[in-house]
């Protein structure tokens, strides 16, 4: 009997995967709005795998990949963490993706992201450092403020300094 | 506290090079102070032969929002009621800093001569509050074929695509593909591109190239000069505060037409995807430009409302999950350029009513 039902089961499974993919891509492509955490979570755990696949897929558009990284903050698993860390630390990666990964680390892992966010302050790209400053500023506790205060003396870029000054006094 | 109408100052809209230079006049209505509940009545006069009229009030800051409690046409009919904002033929936003109200945004409510009035409501921490208001009125001919002049301002995006500078844009394949694509999409509205200007942002590029929140968005739009053209700012990213990128954002909608210096005077476009998909950037420009000119989403994908047009498709929530997807709305919305998610190659059409609205915008010039 299995040989009769197997093709049907495979077809149903493929349709469900395609449906999830197109739904997630749609949600990552909003003109002026982005989905809420509740909307992502409503898709269930299958959404996480789809977001990871899109984030890692160089054929997808940068904003789709970046928004997939941001959405992974709603699925704080070890696998998502590994992808976000790898993206944030990869100096060869698109600046937009590194910025989004840094923001997602702060949003999804909170104080647990302190080491990665502190390290991002050492990246050469000023926009990445701005993202790290913002992510650190949003963390609870004094440890992140201490990191930002210590970075103040080392920072030379005017845009990064302006962002730092919003959080810590010179 | 409305100033006498004879004291209003009639100003010629300062236009340079725009075909629509003589299309509209701007009237300074003066200052209005609300009552202790944040309400004040704002009347404005639309002249004989009016084609469109727009009143706008502000600035009141990015931490404060305002809307119209109601709007009445010259015959006294209430044409917008904030208690039922999607029921009539007018749409009014709930907006920070500056509130524009444009008539018409639907053929069901054409602009007519006489005194219009808006009960302006501001949700300010300190009341009473005082705002300044002005009104635009376009008179003259209308046509189903129109020109719109465009100013494209590059805000530090040459790192994404090298040709995105004022100097290189005219001969850059990517930029020209974007502009051609915009023209192709707008042709379905009956709109052709008039003068296309390119410039480099003269302000602080490093901070303005990634828009973070509505105040940065509004401050960028404030740099627009007066003129009967639509200004597009091309930036590296737009993030309204939750970390994710949006693709574009229009002042308003609708935007403050032809009048610079306000937080609703233009449109911002995210060009992060331009190298991979200039077609998507064309679509974003056509969509956000449509908002600026008075168009809305046919149906909101969170089911939160619909536009006031009779011929745009209405999509229903067939799977009952409380939201709409582009696949769910294939053939009933997602093929329209004003669909709320970017459907490159699919969202290619406008409707007749959408063309009617845009043809009457103060910065559209009849061919």
Coordinates of C-alpha atoms in Angstrom, one line a residue:
Chain A
X1 CA 0.0 0.0 0.0
X2 CA 2.9 2.4 0.8
X3 CA 3.9 2.6 -2.8
X4 CA 0.4 4.0 -3.6
X5 CA 0.4 6.7 -0.9
X6 CA 4.1 7.7 -0.9
X7 CA 3.8 9.9 -4.0
X8 CA 0.8 11.6 -2.5
X9 CA 2.5 12.2 0.8
X10 CA 5.6 13.5 -0.9
X11 CA 3.5 15.9 -3.0
X12 CA 1.6 17.2 0.0
X13 CA 4.9 17.7 1.8
X14 CA 6.5 19.6 -1.1
X15 CA 3.4 21.8 -1.4
X16 CA 3.5 22.6 2.3
X17 CA 7.2 23.5 2.0
X18 CA 6.5 25.7 -1.1
X19 CA 3.6 27.3 0.7
X20 CA 5.7 28.1 3.7
X21 CA 8.5 29.5 1.6
X22 CA 6.2 31.8 -0.4
X23 CA 4.5 32.9 2.7
X24 CA 7.7 33.8 4.5
X25 CA 9.1 35.6 1.5
X26 CA 5.9 37.6 1.3
X27 CA 6.3 38.5 4.9
X28 CA 9.9 39.6 4.4
X29 CA 8.9 41.9 1.5
X30 CA 6.6 44.5 3.1
X31 CA 6.7 47.9 1.4
X32 CA 6.2 49.9 4.6
X33 CA 5.6 47.3 7.3
X34 CA 7.3 44.3 8.8
X35 CA 5.6 41.4 10.6
X36 CA 5.3 41.4 14.4
X37 CA 6.8 38.7 16.6
X38 CA 3.3 37.2 17.1
X39 CA 2.9 36.8 13.3
X40 CA 6.2 35.0 13.1
X41 CA 5.5 32.7 16.0
X42 CA 2.1 31.9 14.6
X43 CA 3.8 30.2 11.7
X44 CA 5.3 27.6 14.1
X45 CA 8.7 26.1 14.2
X46 CA 8.8 25.4 10.4
X47 CA 9.3 29.1 10.0
X48 CA 12.6 29.0 11.7
X49 CA 14.1 26.6 9.2
X50 CA 12.7 28.7 6.3
X51 CA 14.1 31.9 7.8
X52 CA 17.5 30.3 8.2
X53 CA 17.5 29.0 4.6
X54 CA 16.5 32.4 3.2
X55 CA 19.1 34.3 5.3
X56 CA 21.8 32.0 4.0
X57 CA 20.6 32.0 0.4
X58 CA 22.7 34.5 -1.7
X59 CA 20.2 34.4 -4.4
X60 CA 17.6 36.1 -2.2
X61 CA 17.5 39.9 -2.0
X62 CA 19.6 41.6 0.7
X63 CA 16.6 43.1 2.5
X64 CA 14.8 39.7 2.5
X65 CA 17.9 38.0 3.9
X66 CA 18.4 40.8 6.4
X67 CA 14.8 40.7 7.6
X68 CA 15.1 36.9 7.9
X69 CA 18.0 37.4 10.3
X70 CA 16.0 39.9 12.3
X71 CA 13.0 37.5 12.4
X72 CA 15.3 34.8 13.8
X73 CA 15.4 36.8 17.1
X74 CA 11.9 35.3 17.7
X75 CA 13.4 31.8 17.5
X76 CA 16.3 31.9 19.9
X77 CA 17.8 28.4 19.2
X78 CA 21.4 27.3 19.0
X79 CA 21.1 26.9 15.2
X80 CA 19.8 30.5 14.8
X81 CA 22.5 31.8 17.2
X82 CA 25.2 30.1 15.1
X83 CA 23.9 31.6 11.9
X84 CA 23.7 35.1 13.4
X85 CA 27.1 35.0 15.0
X86 CA 28.7 33.8 11.7
X87 CA 27.0 36.6 9.8
X88 CA 27.8 39.3 12.3
X89 CA 31.5 38.3 12.5
X90 CA 32.1 37.8 8.8
X91 CA 33.8 41.0 7.6
X92 CA 33.3 39.9 4.0
X93 CA 29.6 39.8 4.4
X94 CA 27.2 42.6 3.2
X95 CA 27.1 45.4 5.7
X96 CA 23.3 45.3 5.8
X97 CA 23.3 41.7 6.8
X98 CA 25.9 42.2 9.5
X99 CA 24.0 45.1 10.9
X100 CA 20.8 43.1 11.0
X101 CA 22.5 40.1 12.6
X102 CA 23.9 42.3 15.3
X103 CA 20.5 43.8 16.0
X104 CA 18.9 40.3 16.1
X105 CA 21.5 39.0 18.5
X106 CA 20.6 41.8 21.0
X107 CA 16.9 41.3 20.5
X108 CA 16.9 37.6 20.8
X109 CA 19.6 36.7 23.2
X110 CA 19.8 39.9 25.4
X111 CA 22.7 40.0 27.8
X112 CA 23.9 36.6 26.4
X113 CA 24.9 38.5 23.3
X114 CA 27.2 40.9 25.2
X115 CA 30.4 39.2 24.0
X116 CA 29.4 39.2 20.4
X117 CA 28.1 42.8 20.4
X118 CA 31.3 44.0 22.2
X119 CA 33.4 42.3 19.6
X120 CA 31.4 44.0 16.8
X121 CA 32.5 47.4 18.2
X122 CA 35.9 46.4 16.8
X123 CA 34.7 45.9 13.2
X124 CA 36.1 48.3 10.6
X125 CA 32.7 49.3 9.1
X126 CA 31.3 52.3 11.0
X127 CA 27.7 51.3 10.2
X128 CA 28.3 47.9 11.8
X129 CA 29.7 49.7 14.9
X130 CA 26.6 51.9 15.0
X131 CA 24.5 48.8 15.0
X132 CA 26.5 47.4 17.8
X133 CA 26.2 50.6 19.8
X134 CA 22.4 50.5 19.4
X135 CA 22.2 46.8 20.3
X136 CA 24.3 47.3 23.4
X137 CA 22.4 50.3 24.4
X138 CA 19.2 48.3 24.4
X139 CA 20.6 45.6 26.7
X140 CA 19.6 45.5 30.3
X141 CA 22.1 46.0 33.1
X142 CA 25.2 48.1 33.6
X143 CA 27.7 45.8 31.8
X144 CA 26.7 47.0 28.3
X145 CA 27.0 50.6 29.4
X146 CA 30.5 49.9 30.7
X147 CA 31.4 48.4 27.3
X148 CA 30.1 51.5 25.5
X149 CA 31.8 53.9 27.9
X150 CA 35.1 52.1 27.4
X151 CA 34.6 52.2 23.6
X152 CA 34.1 56.0 23.7
X153 CA 37.8 56.7 24.1
X154 CA 38.7 54.5 21.2
X155 CA 36.1 55.6 18.6
X156 CA 37.1 58.1 16.0
X157 CA 34.2 58.1 13.6
X158 CA 31.8 61.0 14.0
X159 CA 28.6 59.0 13.3
X160 CA 29.5 56.3 15.7
X161 CA 30.5 58.9 18.3
X162 CA 27.2 60.7 17.9
X163 CA 25.4 57.4 18.5
X164 CA 27.6 56.7 21.6
X165 CA 26.8 60.1 23.0
X166 CA 23.1 59.4 23.0
X167 CA 23.8 56.6 25.5
X168 CA 26.9 57.5 27.5
X169 CA 28.4 60.9 28.5
X170 CA 31.8 61.8 27.1
Chain B
X1 CA -9.2 80.8 16.0
X2 CA -9.2 81.3 12.3
X3 CA -7.7 84.4 10.8
X4 CA -9.9 86.5 8.5
X5 CA -9.6 85.1 5.1
X6 CA -8.7 88.5 3.6
X7 CA -5.6 88.5 5.7
X8 CA -4.4 85.2 4.3
X9 CA -1.3 85.6 2.2
X10 CA -1.4 84.3 -1.3
X11 CA 1.9 82.9 -2.4
X12 CA 2.9 81.7 -5.7
X13 CA 4.3 78.2 -5.3
X14 CA 8.0 78.5 -5.9
X15 CA 8.5 76.2 -8.8
X16 CA 11.4 76.0 -11.1
X17 CA 11.4 74.0 -14.3
X18 CA 8.3 72.0 -13.4
X19 CA 5.6 71.8 -15.9
X20 CA 3.0 72.2 -13.2
X21 CA 4.4 75.5 -12.1
X22 CA 1.2 77.4 -12.7
X23 CA -1.1 74.6 -11.6
X24 CA -1.6 75.6 -8.0
X25 CA -1.5 78.4 -5.4
X26 CA -0.5 78.2 -1.8
X27 CA -2.4 80.1 0.9
X28 CA -1.0 80.6 4.4
X29 CA -4.0 80.1 6.7
X30 CA -2.2 81.3 9.8
X31 CA -2.0 79.8 13.3
X32 CA -4.8 77.8 15.0
X33 CA -4.9 77.1 18.7
X34 CA -6.8 74.1 19.9
X35 CA -9.2 73.9 22.9
X36 CA -8.3 71.9 26.0
X37 CA -9.4 68.7 24.3
X38 CA -7.0 69.2 21.4
X39 CA -9.6 70.2 18.9
X40 CA -9.8 73.2 16.6
X41 CA -11.8 73.9 13.4
X42 CA -9.7 74.8 10.4
X43 CA -11.6 76.2 7.4
X44 CA -10.1 76.7 4.0
X45 CA -11.4 78.0 0.7
X46 CA -11.2 76.2 -2.6
X47 CA -11.5 78.6 -5.5
X48 CA -13.7 78.3 -8.6
X49 CA -12.4 75.8 -11.1
X50 CA -10.6 73.8 -8.3
X51 CA -9.2 70.5 -9.4
X52 CA -7.6 69.5 -6.1
X53 CA -7.0 71.1 -2.7
X54 CA -4.8 70.1 0.1
X55 CA -4.6 71.5 3.6
X56 CA -1.7 70.8 5.9
X57 CA -1.1 71.7 9.5
X58 CA 2.0 71.5 11.7
X59 CA 4.8 71.1 12.7
X60 CA 3.9 69.6 16.1
X61 CA 6.9 67.3 16.6
X62 CA 7.6 63.6 16.1
X63 CA 6.4 62.6 19.6
X64 CA 2.9 63.9 18.9
X65 CA 0.2 62.6 16.6
X66 CA -2.8 64.3 15.0
X67 CA -5.6 63.5 12.7
X68 CA -8.9 65.0 11.5
X69 CA -11.8 64.3 13.9
X70 CA -13.9 65.1 10.8
X71 CA -13.8 66.9 7.5
X72 CA -16.8 68.7 5.8
X73 CA -17.3 69.7 2.2
X74 CA -18.7 73.1 1.2
X75 CA -22.3 71.9 1.3
X76 CA -21.8 70.9 4.9
X77 CA -21.7 67.2 4.3
X78 CA -19.3 65.3 6.6
X79 CA -17.0 63.5 4.2
X80 CA -14.6 62.1 6.8
X81 CA -15.4 60.8 10.2
X82 CA -12.6 59.5 12.4
X83 CA -15.1 57.2 14.1
X84 CA -15.5 55.3 10.7
X85 CA -12.3 56.2 8.8
X86 CA -12.7 53.7 6.0
X87 CA -16.4 54.3 5.3
X88 CA -16.2 57.4 3.1
X89 CA -14.4 58.7 0.0
X90 CA -11.7 60.5 1.9
X91 CA -8.7 59.1 3.9
X92 CA -6.9 61.0 6.6
X93 CA -3.8 59.6 8.4
X94 CA -3.0 59.6 12.0
X95 CA 0.4 61.3 11.7
X96 CA 3.3 62.7 13.6
X97 CA 4.5 66.3 13.1
X98 CA 2.4 67.4 10.0
X99 CA -1.1 66.4 8.9
X100 CA -1.9 66.8 5.2
X101 CA -5.5 66.3 3.9
X102 CA -5.9 66.0 0.2
X103 CA -9.0 66.2 -1.9
X104 CA -9.7 64.2 -4.1
X105 CA -8.4 60.8 -3.3
X106 CA -11.5 59.2 -4.9
X107 CA -13.7 60.1 -7.8
X108 CA -16.6 59.8 -5.3
X109 CA -15.5 63.0 -3.7
X110 CA -14.2 65.5 -6.2
X111 CA -12.8 68.9 -5.1
X112 CA -15.4 71.6 -5.4
X113 CA -15.3 75.3 -4.8
X114 CA -16.3 76.8 -1.5
X115 CA -15.3 76.5 2.2
X116 CA -14.1 73.2 3.3
X117 CA -13.4 72.6 7.0
X118 CA -11.6 70.2 9.2
X119 CA -11.9 69.6 12.9
X120 CA -8.3 69.0 13.6
X121 CA -7.4 66.9 16.6
X122 CA -4.0 66.7 18.2
X123 CA -3.0 64.2 21.0
X124 CA -0.4 66.5 22.6
X125 CA 0.9 66.2 26.1
X126 CA 0.3 69.9 26.6
X127 CA -2.9 71.5 25.6
X128 CA -4.0 73.8 24.2
X129 CA -1.6 73.5 21.3
X130 CA -1.0 75.8 18.3
X131 CA -0.3 74.7 14.8
X132 CA 0.3 76.6 11.5
X133 CA -1.8 75.6 8.5
X134 CA -1.6 76.2 4.8
X135 CA -3.8 75.2 1.9
X136 CA -3.0 74.4 -1.7
X137 CA -5.5 74.6 -4.5
X138 CA -4.9 73.5 -8.1
X139 CA -7.1 74.9 -10.8
X140 CA -7.2 74.5 -14.5
X141 CA -7.5 71.7 -17.0
X142 CA -7.3 68.0 -16.3
X143 CA -6.3 65.3 -18.7
X144 CA -6.0 61.5 -18.7
X145 CA -2.4 62.0 -19.7
X146 CA -0.1 63.8 -17.3
X147 CA 3.5 64.6 -16.7
X148 CA 5.2 64.4 -13.3
X149 CA 8.6 65.9 -12.7
X150 CA 10.9 63.9 -10.5
X151 CA 13.9 64.8 -8.4
X152 CA 16.1 61.8 -7.4
X153 CA 18.4 62.6 -4.5
X154 CA 21.2 60.1 -3.7
X155 CA 22.0 59.9 0.0
X156 CA 25.4 58.1 0.1
X157 CA 24.3 55.0 -2.0
X158 CA 27.2 54.9 -4.4
X159 CA 28.7 52.1 -2.3
X160 CA 25.6 49.9 -3.3
X161 CA 25.7 50.9 -7.0
X162 CA 28.5 53.1 -8.2
X163 CA 26.3 55.0 -10.6
X164 CA 24.0 56.3 -7.9
X165 CA 25.5 59.8 -7.9
X166 CA 24.3 63.0 -9.6
X167 CA 27.3 63.0 -11.9
X168 CA 27.0 59.4 -13.0
X169 CA 23.3 58.7 -13.0
X170 CA 22.4 60.0 -16.5
X171 CA 24.7 57.4 -18.1
X172 CA 24.5 54.6 -15.5
X173 CA 22.7 51.5 -16.7
X174 CA 21.3 50.5 -13.3
X175 CA 19.9 54.0 -12.5
X176 CA 18.4 54.3 -16.0
X177 CA 16.9 50.8 -15.7
X178 CA 15.3 52.0 -12.4
X179 CA 13.9 55.2 -14.0
X180 CA 12.7 53.5 -17.1
X181 CA 11.0 50.9 -14.9
X182 CA 9.3 53.6 -12.9
X183 CA 8.1 55.2 -16.1
X184 CA 6.8 51.9 -17.4
X185 CA 4.8 51.2 -14.2
X186 CA 3.4 54.8 -14.0
X187 CA 2.3 54.6 -17.7
X188 CA -0.6 52.5 -16.5
X189 CA -1.7 55.5 -14.4
X190 CA -1.6 57.7 -17.5
X191 CA 1.6 59.4 -16.1
X192 CA 4.8 60.0 -18.0
X193 CA 8.0 61.2 -16.4
X194 CA 8.6 64.8 -17.1
X195 CA 11.9 66.4 -16.1
X196 CA 14.1 63.9 -14.1
X197 CA 16.7 65.7 -12.0
X198 CA 19.5 64.0 -10.1
X199 CA 21.3 65.5 -7.1
X200 CA 23.5 64.4 -4.2
X201 CA 22.3 65.0 -0.7
X202 CA 23.9 68.1 0.7
X203 CA 23.5 67.3 4.4
X204 CA 25.0 64.8 6.7
X205 CA 25.2 61.7 4.4
X206 CA 26.6 59.4 7.0
X207 CA 23.7 59.7 9.3
X208 CA 20.9 60.1 6.7
X209 CA 21.8 57.2 4.5
X210 CA 20.3 54.7 7.0
X211 CA 17.0 56.0 8.2
X212 CA 16.2 54.9 11.8
X213 CA 12.8 56.0 12.9
X214 CA 10.2 58.5 11.9
X215 CA 12.2 61.6 13.1
X216 CA 15.1 60.8 10.8
X217 CA 12.7 60.2 8.0
X218 CA 10.9 63.4 8.6
X219 CA 14.1 65.4 9.0
X220 CA 15.3 64.1 5.6
X221 CA 12.0 65.1 3.9
X222 CA 12.3 68.6 5.5
X223 CA 15.3 69.3 3.2
X224 CA 13.0 69.2 0.1
X225 CA 12.7 72.6 -1.6
X226 CA 9.5 74.1 -2.9
X227 CA 8.6 72.9 -6.4
X228 CA 6.1 71.1 -8.5
X229 CA 8.0 67.8 -8.5
X230 CA 8.2 64.6 -6.5
X231 CA 11.4 64.1 -4.6
X232 CA 12.7 60.6 -4.0
X233 CA 15.6 60.2 -1.5
X234 CA 17.6 57.0 -2.3
X235 CA 19.0 55.6 1.0
X236 CA 20.9 52.4 2.1
X237 CA 18.2 51.3 4.6
X238 CA 15.0 52.2 6.4
X239 CA 14.3 50.8 9.8
X240 CA 11.4 52.2 11.7
X241 CA 12.7 50.9 15.0
X242 CA 12.1 47.2 15.2
X243 CA 15.4 46.3 13.4
X244 CA 13.9 45.0 10.1
X245 CA 14.1 46.9 6.8
X246 CA 11.2 48.4 5.0
X247 CA 11.4 49.2 1.3
X248 CA 10.1 52.7 1.2
X249 CA 8.1 55.3 2.9
X250 CA 6.1 58.3 1.7
X251 CA 5.3 61.5 3.5
X252 CA 1.7 61.3 4.6
X253 CA 0.2 59.6 2.7
X254 CA -0.7 61.7 0.9
X255 CA 2.4 63.9 0.8
X256 CA 2.5 67.6 1.0
X257 CA 2.4 68.4 -2.8
X258 CA 4.8 71.0 -4.2
X259 CA 5.7 72.6 -0.9
X260 CA 9.1 71.8 0.7
X261 CA 10.4 72.1 4.2
X262 CA 7.9 69.8 5.8
X263 CA 8.3 66.3 7.2
X264 CA 5.8 65.1 4.6
X265 CA 7.4 66.7 1.5
X266 CA 8.8 63.7 -0.3
X267 CA 9.5 60.0 -0.4
X268 CA 12.3 57.8 0.8
X269 CA 13.4 54.7 -1.1
X270 CA 15.5 51.8 0.2
X271 CA 17.9 50.9 -2.6
X272 CA 19.7 48.0 -0.7
X273 CA 18.4 45.6 -3.4
X274 CA 19.2 47.7 -6.5
X275 CA 22.1 45.7 -7.7
X276 CA 20.2 42.5 -7.7
X277 CA 16.8 43.9 -8.7
X278 CA 16.5 47.4 -10.2
X279 CA 13.0 46.3 -11.1
X280 CA 12.1 46.1 -7.4
X281 CA 13.4 49.7 -6.9
X282 CA 11.2 50.9 -9.8
X283 CA 8.3 49.2 -8.1
X284 CA 9.0 50.7 -4.7
X285 CA 9.3 54.2 -6.4
X286 CA 6.0 53.7 -8.3
X287 CA 4.3 52.5 -5.1
X288 CA 5.6 55.1 -2.7
X289 CA 5.2 57.8 -5.3
X290 CA 1.6 56.6 -5.6
X291 CA 1.1 57.1 -1.9
X292 CA 2.5 60.6 -2.1
X293 CA 0.1 61.4 -4.9
X294 CA -3.0 60.2 -3.0
X295 CA -3.2 56.5 -3.5
X296 CA -3.6 53.9 -0.7
X297 CA -3.3 50.1 -0.4
X298 CA -6.3 48.5 -2.1
X299 CA -6.6 46.2 1.0
X300 CA -4.3 46.3 4.0
X301 CA -2.7 42.8 4.5
X302 CA -3.6 43.0 8.2
X303 CA -7.3 43.5 7.1
X304 CA -7.0 47.0 8.7
X305 CA -8.7 48.9 6.0
X306 CA -9.0 49.6 2.3
X307 CA -8.7 52.4 -0.1
X308 CA -11.7 54.6 -1.1
X309 CA -11.7 53.6 -4.7
X310 CA -14.5 51.6 -6.3
X311 CA -12.5 49.8 -8.9
X312 CA -9.6 48.5 -7.0
X313 CA -9.8 44.8 -6.1
X314 CA -10.8 43.8 -2.6
X315 CA -9.3 40.7 -1.2
X316 CA -11.0 38.6 1.4
X317 CA -9.4 36.4 4.0
X318 CA -10.2 33.1 2.4
X319 CA -8.2 31.0 4.9
X320 CA -9.5 32.9 7.9
X321 CA -6.2 33.4 9.5
X322 CA -6.6 37.2 10.1
X323 CA -4.1 38.3 7.5
X324 CA -3.7 38.4 3.7
X325 CA -0.9 37.0 1.6
X326 CA 0.0 37.9 -1.9
X327 CA -0.8 34.3 -3.0
X328 CA -4.1 34.5 -1.3
X329 CA -4.9 37.7 -3.1
X330 CA -3.7 36.8 -6.6
X331 CA -6.1 38.3 -9.0
X332 CA -7.8 40.3 -6.2
X333 CA -5.2 42.8 -5.2
X334 CA -1.6 41.6 -5.4
X335 CA -1.3 42.5 -9.1
X336 CA -1.8 46.2 -8.2
X337 CA 1.2 48.4 -7.8
X338 CA -0.3 49.6 -4.5
X339 CA -0.3 46.1 -3.0
X340 CA 1.4 46.3 0.4
X341 CA 4.2 43.8 -0.3
X342 CA 6.7 44.1 -3.2
X343 CA 5.6 41.7 -6.0
X344 CA 8.1 42.3 -8.7
X345 CA 6.8 41.3 -12.1
X346 CA 3.3 40.7 -10.7
X347 CA 2.3 44.0 -9.3
X348 CA 2.3 45.9 -12.6
X349 CA -1.1 47.5 -12.9
X350 CA -3.1 50.5 -11.7
X351 CA -6.9 51.0 -12.0
X352 CA -8.8 53.7 -13.8
X353 CA -9.8 55.4 -10.5
X354 CA -6.2 55.4 -9.4
X355 CA -5.3 57.2 -12.6
X356 CA -8.1 59.7 -12.0
X357 CA -6.8 60.6 -8.6
X358 CA -3.2 61.1 -9.6
X359 CA -4.3 63.2 -12.7
X360 CA -5.7 65.7 -10.2
X361 CA -2.8 65.9 -7.8
X362 CA -1.3 69.4 -7.6
X363 CA 2.0 68.3 -9.1
X364 CA 0.6 66.5 -12.1
X365 CA 0.7 68.5 -15.2
X366 CA -1.7 67.7 -18.1
X367 CA 0.0 66.8 -21.3

